[in-house]
PDB file of C-alpha atoms in Angstrom:
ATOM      1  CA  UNK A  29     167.254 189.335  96.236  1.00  0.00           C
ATOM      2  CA  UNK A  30     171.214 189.570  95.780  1.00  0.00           C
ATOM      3  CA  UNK A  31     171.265 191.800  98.222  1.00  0.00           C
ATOM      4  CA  UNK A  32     169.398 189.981 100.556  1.00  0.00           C
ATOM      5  CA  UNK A  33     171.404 190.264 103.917  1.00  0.00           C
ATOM      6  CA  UNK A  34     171.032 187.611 106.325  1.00  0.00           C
ATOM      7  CA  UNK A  35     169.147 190.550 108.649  1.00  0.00           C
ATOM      8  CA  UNK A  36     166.437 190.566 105.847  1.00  0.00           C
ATOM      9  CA  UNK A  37     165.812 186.593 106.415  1.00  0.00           C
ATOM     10  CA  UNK A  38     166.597 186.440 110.099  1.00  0.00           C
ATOM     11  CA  UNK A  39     164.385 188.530 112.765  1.00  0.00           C
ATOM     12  CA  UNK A  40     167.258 189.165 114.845  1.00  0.00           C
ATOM     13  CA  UNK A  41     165.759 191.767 117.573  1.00  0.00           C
ATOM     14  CA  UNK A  42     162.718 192.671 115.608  1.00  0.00           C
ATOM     15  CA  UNK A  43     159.212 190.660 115.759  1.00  0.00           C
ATOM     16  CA  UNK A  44     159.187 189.292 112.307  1.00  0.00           C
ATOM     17  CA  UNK A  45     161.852 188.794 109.581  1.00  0.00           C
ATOM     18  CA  UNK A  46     161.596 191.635 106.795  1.00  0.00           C
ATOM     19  CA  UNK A  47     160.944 188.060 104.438  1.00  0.00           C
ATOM     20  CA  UNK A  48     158.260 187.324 106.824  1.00  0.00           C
ATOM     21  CA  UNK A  49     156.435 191.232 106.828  1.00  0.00           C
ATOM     22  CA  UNK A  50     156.685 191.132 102.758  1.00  0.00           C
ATOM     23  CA  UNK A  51     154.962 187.734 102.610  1.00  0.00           C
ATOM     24  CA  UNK A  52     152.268 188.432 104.630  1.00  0.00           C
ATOM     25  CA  UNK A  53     152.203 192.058 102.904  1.00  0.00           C
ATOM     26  CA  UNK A  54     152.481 190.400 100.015  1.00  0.00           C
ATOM     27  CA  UNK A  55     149.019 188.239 101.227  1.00  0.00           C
ATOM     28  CA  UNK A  56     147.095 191.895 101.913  1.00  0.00           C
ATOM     29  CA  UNK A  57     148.211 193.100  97.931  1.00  0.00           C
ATOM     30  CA  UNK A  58     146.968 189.708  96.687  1.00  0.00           C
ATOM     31  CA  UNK A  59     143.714 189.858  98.544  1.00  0.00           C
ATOM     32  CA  UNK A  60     143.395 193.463  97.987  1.00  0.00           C
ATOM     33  CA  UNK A  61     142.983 193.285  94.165  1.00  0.00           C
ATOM     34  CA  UNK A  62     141.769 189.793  94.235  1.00  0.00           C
ATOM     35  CA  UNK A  63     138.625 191.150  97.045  1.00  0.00           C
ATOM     36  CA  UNK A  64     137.114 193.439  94.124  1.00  0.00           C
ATOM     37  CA  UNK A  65     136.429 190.543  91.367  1.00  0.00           C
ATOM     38  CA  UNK A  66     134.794 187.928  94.383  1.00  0.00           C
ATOM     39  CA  UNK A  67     132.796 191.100  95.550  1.00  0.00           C
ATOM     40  CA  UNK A  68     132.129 194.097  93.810  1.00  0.00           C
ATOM     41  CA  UNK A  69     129.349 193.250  91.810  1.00  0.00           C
ATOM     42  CA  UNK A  70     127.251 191.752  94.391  1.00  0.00           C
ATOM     43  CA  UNK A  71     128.071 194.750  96.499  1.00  0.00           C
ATOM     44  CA  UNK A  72     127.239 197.383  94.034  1.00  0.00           C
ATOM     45  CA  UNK A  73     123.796 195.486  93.266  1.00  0.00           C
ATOM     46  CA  UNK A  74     122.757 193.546  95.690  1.00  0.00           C
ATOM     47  CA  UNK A  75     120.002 190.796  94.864  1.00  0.00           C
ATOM     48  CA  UNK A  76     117.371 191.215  97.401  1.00  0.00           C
ATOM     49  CA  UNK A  77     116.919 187.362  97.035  1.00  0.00           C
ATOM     50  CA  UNK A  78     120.516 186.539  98.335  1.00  0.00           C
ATOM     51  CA  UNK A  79     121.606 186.520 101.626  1.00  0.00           C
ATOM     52  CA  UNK A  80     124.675 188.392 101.371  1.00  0.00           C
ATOM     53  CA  UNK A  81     126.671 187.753 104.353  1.00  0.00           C
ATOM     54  CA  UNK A  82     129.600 186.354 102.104  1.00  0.00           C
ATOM     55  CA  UNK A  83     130.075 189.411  99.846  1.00  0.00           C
ATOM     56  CA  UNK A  84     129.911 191.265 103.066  1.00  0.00           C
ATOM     57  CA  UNK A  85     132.384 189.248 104.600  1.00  0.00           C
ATOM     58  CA  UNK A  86     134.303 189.620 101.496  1.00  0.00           C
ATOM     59  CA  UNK A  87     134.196 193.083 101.631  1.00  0.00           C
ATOM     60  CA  UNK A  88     134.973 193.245 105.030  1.00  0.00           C
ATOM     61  CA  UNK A  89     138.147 191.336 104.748  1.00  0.00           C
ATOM     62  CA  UNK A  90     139.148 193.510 101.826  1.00  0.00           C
ATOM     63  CA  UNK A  91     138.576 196.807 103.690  1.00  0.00           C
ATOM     64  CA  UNK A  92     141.211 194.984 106.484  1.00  0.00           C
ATOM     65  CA  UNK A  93     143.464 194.011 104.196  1.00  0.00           C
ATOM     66  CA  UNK A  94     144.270 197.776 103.483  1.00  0.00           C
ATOM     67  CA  UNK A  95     145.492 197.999 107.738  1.00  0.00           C
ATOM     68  CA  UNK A  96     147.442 195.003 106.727  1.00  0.00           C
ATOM     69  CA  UNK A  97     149.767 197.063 104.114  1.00  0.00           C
ATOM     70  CA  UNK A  98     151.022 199.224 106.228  1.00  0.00           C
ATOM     71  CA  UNK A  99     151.015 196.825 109.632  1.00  0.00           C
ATOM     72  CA  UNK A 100     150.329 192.907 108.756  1.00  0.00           C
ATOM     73  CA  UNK A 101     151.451 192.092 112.420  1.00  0.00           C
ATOM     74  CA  UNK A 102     148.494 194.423 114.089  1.00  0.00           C
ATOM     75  CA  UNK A 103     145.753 193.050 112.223  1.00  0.00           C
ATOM     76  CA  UNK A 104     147.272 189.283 113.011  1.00  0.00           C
ATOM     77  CA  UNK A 105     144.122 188.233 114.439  1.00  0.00           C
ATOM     78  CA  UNK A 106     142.671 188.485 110.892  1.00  0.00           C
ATOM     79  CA  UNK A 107     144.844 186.313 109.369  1.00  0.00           C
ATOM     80  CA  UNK A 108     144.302 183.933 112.049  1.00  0.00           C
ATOM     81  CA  UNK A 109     140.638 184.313 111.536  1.00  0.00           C
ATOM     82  CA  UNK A 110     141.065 183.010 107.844  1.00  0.00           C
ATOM     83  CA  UNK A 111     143.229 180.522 108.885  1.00  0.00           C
ATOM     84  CA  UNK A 112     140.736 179.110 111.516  1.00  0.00           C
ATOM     85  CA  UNK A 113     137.507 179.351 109.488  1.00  0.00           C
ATOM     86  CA  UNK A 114     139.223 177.507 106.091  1.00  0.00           C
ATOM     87  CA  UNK A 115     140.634 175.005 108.221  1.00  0.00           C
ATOM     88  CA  UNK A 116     136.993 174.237 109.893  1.00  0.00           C
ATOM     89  CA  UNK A 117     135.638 174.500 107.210  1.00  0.00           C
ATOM     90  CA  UNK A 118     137.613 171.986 105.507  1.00  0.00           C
ATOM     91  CA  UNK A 119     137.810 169.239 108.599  1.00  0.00           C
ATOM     92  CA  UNK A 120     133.646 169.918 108.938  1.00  0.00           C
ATOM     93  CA  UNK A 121     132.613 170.300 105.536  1.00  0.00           C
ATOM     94  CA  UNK A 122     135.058 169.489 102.550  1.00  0.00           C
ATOM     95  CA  UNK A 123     136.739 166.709 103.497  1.00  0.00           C
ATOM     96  CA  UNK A 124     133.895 164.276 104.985  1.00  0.00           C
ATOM     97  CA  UNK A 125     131.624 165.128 101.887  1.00  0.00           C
ATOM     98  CA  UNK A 126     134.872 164.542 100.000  1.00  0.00           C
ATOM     99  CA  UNK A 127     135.657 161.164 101.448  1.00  0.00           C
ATOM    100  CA  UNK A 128     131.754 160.641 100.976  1.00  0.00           C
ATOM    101  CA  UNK A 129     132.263 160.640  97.389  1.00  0.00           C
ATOM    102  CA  UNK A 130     129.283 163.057  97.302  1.00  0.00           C
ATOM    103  CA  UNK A 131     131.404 164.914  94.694  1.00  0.00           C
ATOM    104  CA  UNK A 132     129.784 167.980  92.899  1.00  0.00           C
ATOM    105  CA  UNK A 133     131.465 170.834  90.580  1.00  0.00           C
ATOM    106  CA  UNK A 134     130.332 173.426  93.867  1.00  0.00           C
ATOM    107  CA  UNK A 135     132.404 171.168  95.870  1.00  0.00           C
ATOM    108  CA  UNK A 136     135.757 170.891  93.839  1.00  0.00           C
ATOM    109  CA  UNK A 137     135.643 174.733  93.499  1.00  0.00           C
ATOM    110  CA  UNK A 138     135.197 174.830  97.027  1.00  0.00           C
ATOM    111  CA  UNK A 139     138.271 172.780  97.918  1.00  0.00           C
ATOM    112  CA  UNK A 140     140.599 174.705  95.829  1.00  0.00           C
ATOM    113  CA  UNK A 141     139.204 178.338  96.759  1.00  0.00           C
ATOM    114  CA  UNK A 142     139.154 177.267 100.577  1.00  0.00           C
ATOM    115  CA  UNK A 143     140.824 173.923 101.340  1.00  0.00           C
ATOM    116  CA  UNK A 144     144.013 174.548 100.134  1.00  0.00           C
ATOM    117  CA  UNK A 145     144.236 178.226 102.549  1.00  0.00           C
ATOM    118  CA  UNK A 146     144.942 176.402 105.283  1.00  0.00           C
ATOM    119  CA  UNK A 147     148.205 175.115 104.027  1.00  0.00           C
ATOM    120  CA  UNK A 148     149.205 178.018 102.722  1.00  0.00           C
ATOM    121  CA  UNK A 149     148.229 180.142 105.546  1.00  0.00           C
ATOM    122  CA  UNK A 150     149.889 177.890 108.175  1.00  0.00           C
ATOM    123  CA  UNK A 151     153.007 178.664 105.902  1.00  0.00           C
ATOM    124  CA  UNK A 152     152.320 182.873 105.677  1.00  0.00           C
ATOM    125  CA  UNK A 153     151.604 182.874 109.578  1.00  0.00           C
ATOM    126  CA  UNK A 154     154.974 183.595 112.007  1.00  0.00           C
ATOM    127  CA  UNK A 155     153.619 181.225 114.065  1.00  0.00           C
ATOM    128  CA  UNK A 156     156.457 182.272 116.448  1.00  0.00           C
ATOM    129  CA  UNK A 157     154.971 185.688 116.884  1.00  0.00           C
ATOM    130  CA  UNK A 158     151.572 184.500 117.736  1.00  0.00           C
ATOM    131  CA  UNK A 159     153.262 182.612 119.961  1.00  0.00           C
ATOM    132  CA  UNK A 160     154.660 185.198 121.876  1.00  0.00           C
ATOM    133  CA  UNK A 161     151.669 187.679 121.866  1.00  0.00           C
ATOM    134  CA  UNK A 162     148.876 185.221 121.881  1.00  0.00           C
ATOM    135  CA  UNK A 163     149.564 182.606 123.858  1.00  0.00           C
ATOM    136  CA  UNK A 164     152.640 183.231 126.428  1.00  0.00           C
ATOM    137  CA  UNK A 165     152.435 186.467 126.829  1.00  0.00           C
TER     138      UNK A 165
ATOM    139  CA  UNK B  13     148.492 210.280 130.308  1.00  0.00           C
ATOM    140  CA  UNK B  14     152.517 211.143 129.165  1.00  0.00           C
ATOM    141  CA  UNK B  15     153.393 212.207 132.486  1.00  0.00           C
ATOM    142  CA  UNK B  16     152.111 208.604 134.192  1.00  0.00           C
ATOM    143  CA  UNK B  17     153.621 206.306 130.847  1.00  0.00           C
ATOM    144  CA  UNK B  18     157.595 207.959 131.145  1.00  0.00           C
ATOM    145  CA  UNK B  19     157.966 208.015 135.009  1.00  0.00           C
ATOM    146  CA  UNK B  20     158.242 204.535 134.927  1.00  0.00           C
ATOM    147  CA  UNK B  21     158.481 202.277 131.966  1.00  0.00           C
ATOM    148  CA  UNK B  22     156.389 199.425 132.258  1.00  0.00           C
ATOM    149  CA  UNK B  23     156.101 196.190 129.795  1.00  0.00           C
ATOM    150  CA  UNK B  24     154.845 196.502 126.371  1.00  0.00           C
ATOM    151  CA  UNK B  25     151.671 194.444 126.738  1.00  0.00           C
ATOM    152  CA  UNK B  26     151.338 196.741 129.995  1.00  0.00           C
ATOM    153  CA  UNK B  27     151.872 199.774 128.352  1.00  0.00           C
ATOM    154  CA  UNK B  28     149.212 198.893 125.993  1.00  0.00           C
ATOM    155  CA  UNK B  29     146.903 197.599 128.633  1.00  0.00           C
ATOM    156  CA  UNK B  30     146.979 201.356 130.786  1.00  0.00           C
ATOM    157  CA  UNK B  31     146.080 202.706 127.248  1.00  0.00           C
ATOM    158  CA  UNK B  32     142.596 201.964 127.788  1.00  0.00           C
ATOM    159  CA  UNK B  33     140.841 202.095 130.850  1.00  0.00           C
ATOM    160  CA  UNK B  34     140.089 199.349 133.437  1.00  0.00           C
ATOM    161  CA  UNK B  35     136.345 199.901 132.661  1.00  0.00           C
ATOM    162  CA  UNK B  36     136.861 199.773 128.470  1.00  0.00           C
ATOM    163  CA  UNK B  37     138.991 196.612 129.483  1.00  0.00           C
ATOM    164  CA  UNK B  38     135.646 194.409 130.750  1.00  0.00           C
ATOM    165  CA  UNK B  39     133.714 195.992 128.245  1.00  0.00           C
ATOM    166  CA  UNK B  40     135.996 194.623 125.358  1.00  0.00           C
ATOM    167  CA  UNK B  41     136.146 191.618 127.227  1.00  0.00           C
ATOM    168  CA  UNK B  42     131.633 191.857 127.739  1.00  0.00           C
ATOM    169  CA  UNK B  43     131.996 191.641 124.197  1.00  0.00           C
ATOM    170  CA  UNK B  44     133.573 188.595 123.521  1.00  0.00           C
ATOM    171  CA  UNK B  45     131.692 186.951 126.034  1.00  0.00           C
ATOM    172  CA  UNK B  46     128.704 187.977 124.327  1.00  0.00           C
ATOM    173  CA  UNK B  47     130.160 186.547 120.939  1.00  0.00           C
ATOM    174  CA  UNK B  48     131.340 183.313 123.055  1.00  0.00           C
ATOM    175  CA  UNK B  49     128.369 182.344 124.575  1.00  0.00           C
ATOM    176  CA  UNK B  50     125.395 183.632 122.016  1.00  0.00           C
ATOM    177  CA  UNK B  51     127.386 183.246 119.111  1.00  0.00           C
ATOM    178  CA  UNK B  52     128.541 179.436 120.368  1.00  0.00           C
ATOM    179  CA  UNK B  53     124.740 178.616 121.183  1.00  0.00           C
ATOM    180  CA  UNK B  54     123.905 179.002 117.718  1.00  0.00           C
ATOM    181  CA  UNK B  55     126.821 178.391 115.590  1.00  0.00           C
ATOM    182  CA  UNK B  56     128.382 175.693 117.220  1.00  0.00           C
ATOM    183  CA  UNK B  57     125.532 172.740 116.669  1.00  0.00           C
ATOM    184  CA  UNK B  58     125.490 173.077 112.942  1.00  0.00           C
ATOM    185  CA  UNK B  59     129.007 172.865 113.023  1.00  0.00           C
ATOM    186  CA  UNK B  60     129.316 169.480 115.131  1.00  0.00           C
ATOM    187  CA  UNK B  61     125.909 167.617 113.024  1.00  0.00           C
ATOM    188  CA  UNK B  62     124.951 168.840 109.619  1.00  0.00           C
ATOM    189  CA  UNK B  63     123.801 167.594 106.885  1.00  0.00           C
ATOM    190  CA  UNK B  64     126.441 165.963 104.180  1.00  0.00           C
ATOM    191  CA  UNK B  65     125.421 168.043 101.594  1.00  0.00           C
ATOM    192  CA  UNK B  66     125.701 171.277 103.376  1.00  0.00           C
ATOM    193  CA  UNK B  67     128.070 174.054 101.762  1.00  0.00           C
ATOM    194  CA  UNK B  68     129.639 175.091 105.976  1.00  0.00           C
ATOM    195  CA  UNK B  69     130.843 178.783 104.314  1.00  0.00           C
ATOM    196  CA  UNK B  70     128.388 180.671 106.657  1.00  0.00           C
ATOM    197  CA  UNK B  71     128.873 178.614 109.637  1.00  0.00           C
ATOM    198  CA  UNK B  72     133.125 177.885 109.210  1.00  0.00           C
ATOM    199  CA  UNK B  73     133.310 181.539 108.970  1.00  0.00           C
ATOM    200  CA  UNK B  74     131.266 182.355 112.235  1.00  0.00           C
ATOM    201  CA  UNK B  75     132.575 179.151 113.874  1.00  0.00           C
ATOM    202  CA  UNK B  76     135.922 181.144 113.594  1.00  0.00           C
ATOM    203  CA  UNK B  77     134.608 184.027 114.666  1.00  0.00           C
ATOM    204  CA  UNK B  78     133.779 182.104 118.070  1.00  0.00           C
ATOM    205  CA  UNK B  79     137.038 180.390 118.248  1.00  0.00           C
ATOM    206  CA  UNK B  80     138.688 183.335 118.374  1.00  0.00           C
ATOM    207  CA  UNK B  81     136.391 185.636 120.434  1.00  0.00           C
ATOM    208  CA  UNK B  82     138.255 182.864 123.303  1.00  0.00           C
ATOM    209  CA  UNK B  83     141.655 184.694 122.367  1.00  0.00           C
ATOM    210  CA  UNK B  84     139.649 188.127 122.750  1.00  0.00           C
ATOM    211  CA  UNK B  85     138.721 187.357 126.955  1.00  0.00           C
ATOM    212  CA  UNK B  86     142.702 187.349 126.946  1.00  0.00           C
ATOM    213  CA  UNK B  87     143.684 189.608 124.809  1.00  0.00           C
ATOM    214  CA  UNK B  88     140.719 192.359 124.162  1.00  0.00           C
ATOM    215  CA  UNK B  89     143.175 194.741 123.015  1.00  0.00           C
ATOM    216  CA  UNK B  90     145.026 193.082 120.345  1.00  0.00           C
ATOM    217  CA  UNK B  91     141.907 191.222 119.231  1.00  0.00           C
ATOM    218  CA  UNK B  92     140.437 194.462 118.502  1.00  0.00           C
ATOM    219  CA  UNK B  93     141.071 193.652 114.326  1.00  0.00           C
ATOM    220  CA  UNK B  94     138.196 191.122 114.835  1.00  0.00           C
ATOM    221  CA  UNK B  95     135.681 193.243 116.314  1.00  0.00           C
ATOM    222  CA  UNK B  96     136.698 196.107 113.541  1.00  0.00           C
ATOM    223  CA  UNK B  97     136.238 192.972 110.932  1.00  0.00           C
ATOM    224  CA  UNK B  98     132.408 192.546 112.747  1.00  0.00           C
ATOM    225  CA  UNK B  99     132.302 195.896 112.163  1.00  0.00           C
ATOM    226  CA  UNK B 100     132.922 196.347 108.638  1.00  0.00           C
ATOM    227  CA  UNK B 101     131.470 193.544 107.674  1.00  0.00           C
ATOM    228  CA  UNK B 102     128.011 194.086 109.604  1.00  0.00           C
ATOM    229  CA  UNK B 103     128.110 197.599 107.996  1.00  0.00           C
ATOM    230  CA  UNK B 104     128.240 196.607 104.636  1.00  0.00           C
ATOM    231  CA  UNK B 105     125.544 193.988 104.718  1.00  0.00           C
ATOM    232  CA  UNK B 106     122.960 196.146 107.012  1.00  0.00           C
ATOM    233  CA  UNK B 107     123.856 199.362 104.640  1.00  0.00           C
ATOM    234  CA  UNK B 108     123.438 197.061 101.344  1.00  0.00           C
ATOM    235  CA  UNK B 109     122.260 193.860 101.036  1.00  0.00           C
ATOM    236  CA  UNK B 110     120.127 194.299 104.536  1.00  0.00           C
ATOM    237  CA  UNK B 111     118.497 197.291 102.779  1.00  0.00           C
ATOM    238  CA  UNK B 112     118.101 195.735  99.637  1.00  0.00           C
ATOM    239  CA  UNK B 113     116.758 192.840 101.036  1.00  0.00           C
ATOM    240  CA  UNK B 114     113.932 195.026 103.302  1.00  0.00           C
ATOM    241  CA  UNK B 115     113.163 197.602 100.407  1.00  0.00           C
ATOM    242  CA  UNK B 116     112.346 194.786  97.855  1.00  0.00           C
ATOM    243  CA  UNK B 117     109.494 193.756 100.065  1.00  0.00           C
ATOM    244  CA  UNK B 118     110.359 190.282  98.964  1.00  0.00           C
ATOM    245  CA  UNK B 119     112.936 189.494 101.869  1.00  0.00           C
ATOM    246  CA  UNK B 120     114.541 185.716 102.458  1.00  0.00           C
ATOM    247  CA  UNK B 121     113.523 183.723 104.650  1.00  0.00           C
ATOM    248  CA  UNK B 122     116.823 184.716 106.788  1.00  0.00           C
ATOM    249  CA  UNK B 123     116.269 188.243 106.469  1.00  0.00           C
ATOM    250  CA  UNK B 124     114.621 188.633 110.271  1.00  0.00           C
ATOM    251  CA  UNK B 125     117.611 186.902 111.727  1.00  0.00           C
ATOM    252  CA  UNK B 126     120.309 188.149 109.935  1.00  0.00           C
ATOM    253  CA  UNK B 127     118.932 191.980 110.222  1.00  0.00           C
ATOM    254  CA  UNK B 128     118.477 191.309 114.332  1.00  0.00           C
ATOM    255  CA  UNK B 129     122.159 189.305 114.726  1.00  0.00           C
ATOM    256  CA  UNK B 130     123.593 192.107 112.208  1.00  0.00           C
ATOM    257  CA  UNK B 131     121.849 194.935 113.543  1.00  0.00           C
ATOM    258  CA  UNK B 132     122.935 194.527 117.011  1.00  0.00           C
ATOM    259  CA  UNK B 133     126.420 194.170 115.924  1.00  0.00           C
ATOM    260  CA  UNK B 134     126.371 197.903 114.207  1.00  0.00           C
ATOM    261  CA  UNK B 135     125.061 199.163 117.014  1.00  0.00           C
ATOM    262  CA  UNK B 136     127.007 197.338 119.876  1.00  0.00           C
ATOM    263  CA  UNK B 137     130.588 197.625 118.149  1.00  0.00           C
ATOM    264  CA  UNK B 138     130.884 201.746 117.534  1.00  0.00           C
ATOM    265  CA  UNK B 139     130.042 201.878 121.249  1.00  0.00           C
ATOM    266  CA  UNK B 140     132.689 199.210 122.708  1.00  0.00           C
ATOM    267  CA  UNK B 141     135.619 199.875 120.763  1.00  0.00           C
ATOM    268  CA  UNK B 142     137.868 202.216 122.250  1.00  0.00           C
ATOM    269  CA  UNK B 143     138.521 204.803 119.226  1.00  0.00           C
ATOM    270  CA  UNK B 144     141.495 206.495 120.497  1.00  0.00           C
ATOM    271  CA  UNK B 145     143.290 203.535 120.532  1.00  0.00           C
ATOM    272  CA  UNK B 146     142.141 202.239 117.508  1.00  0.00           C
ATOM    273  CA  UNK B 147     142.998 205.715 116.564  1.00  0.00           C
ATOM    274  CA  UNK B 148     146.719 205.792 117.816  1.00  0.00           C
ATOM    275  CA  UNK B 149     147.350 202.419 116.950  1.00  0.00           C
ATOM    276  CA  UNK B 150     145.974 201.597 113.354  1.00  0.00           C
ATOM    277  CA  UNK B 151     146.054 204.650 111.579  1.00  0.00           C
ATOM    278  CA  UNK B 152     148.664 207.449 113.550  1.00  0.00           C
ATOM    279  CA  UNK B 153     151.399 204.761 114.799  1.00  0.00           C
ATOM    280  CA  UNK B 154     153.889 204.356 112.084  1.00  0.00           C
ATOM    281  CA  UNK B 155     153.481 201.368 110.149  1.00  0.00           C
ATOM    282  CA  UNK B 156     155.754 197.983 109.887  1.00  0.00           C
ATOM    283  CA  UNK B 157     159.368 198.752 108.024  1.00  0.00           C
ATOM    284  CA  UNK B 158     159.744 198.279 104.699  1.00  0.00           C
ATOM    285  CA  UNK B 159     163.671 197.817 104.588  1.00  0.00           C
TER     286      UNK B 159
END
């Protein structure tokens, strides 16, 4: 961090800030040992009586958070993705049954594991970058 | 395909454009129509009225898959990490838990409509993404610098 030059916080001619690729690398490495303990058991044996699509989903995210070592910008479009379906989820799902005060244990899991994404997501995101290449350009 | 990309040096985004052809380019963009319109028909009424009670993983998460299948008529190249996510994902469920689910002769009551929606999705994908791209781009192209 001492050496941090002011070319490692600021983008200058390049996309993204150095800070900016190492956060959002930093997201993939979380995710990509994190994805394992949410999935891999229901993967390896899958209960014929459970649907399945999230461990799938899990799984699928955790296969594209290896492209998003090496690249983070070119697989953008997934981090948008969790972005959009946390916060959805949260303005259609957690926070009305929230405000209902139909409060259960599922729930309150539920608002930490997705609600708070969306915060920290919209603070991982360049949002300057998408931006550029998916919305001007 | 050198020869025609260094006589002239077009834009980026055009560059990346004449990568693919004009014909892969509707395709892509077939695609996410496809996920627009029958993916929006079914996902986007349980999204506007459900029940209080209702968990909203399953339908948040394919709610954002329609959202952003809008940014894919645009952009069908650089959306291509979603349709690779559809990909994976659809893989993984058809290959394991769609199996599992059909071998235990004891299949849930969504097994017919996941294994159709899924099913079509494995088979439609390998045939509309453009591999050499994805090829060139994801895994040959250097990646993002580390210092």
């Amino acid at each position: 961090m001492a050496s941090a030059s002011p070319s490692f916080w600021r983008r200058g001619d390049q996309e993204v800030s150095l800070a900016r690729l190492y956060v959002l690398r930093a997201f993939c490495i979380l995710f990509f040992l994190a994805g394992p303990f949410i999935a891999l058991p229901d993967v390896i044996h899958p209960d014929p009586a459970v649907r399945g699509l999230m461990s799938s989903i899990v799984a699928g995210f955790w296969v594209m958070s290896i492209l998003g070592l090496r690249d983070p910008l070119r697989i953008m479009p997934i981090f948008l993705f969790e972005f959009v379906w946390k916060t959805i989820w949260l303005i259609a799902f957690g926070l009305p049954r929230w405000w209902s005060g139909m409060n259960s244990p599922h729930l309150s899991q539920d608002l930490l594991d997705i609600g708070t994404f969306p915060f920290l997501l919209a603070l991982v995101i360049p949002w300057g970058y998408v931006w550029r290449h998916y919305i001007r350009r | 395909m050198a020869s025609t990309a260094a006589s002239v040096s077009p834009p980026p985004e055009r560059a990346a454009e004449g990568e693919v052809s004009l014909v892969r380019l509707y395709v892509l963009r077939a695609t996410y129509l496809l996920l627009v319109v029958g993916l929006g028909a079914v996902i986007v009424p349980p999204l506007v009225s459900h029940e209080l009670v209702a968990r909203g993983v399953i339908p948040s998460l394919l709610g954002a898959v329609w959202l952003l299948a809008f940014l894919g008529l645009r952009y069908p190249l650089q959306m291509l990490p979603l349709l690779l996510f559809e990909l994976v994902w659809k893989t993984i469920w058809l290959f394991d838990f769609g199996l599992a689910q059909y071998l235990s002769g004891q299949r849930p009551p969504t097994f017919a409509e996941d294994s159709f929606n899924i099913a079509l999705g494995v088979i439609l994908m390998p045939l509309v993404i453009p591999w050499p791209y994805v090829w060139r781009h994801y895994v040959r192209r250097a990646g993002a610098r580390w210092r």
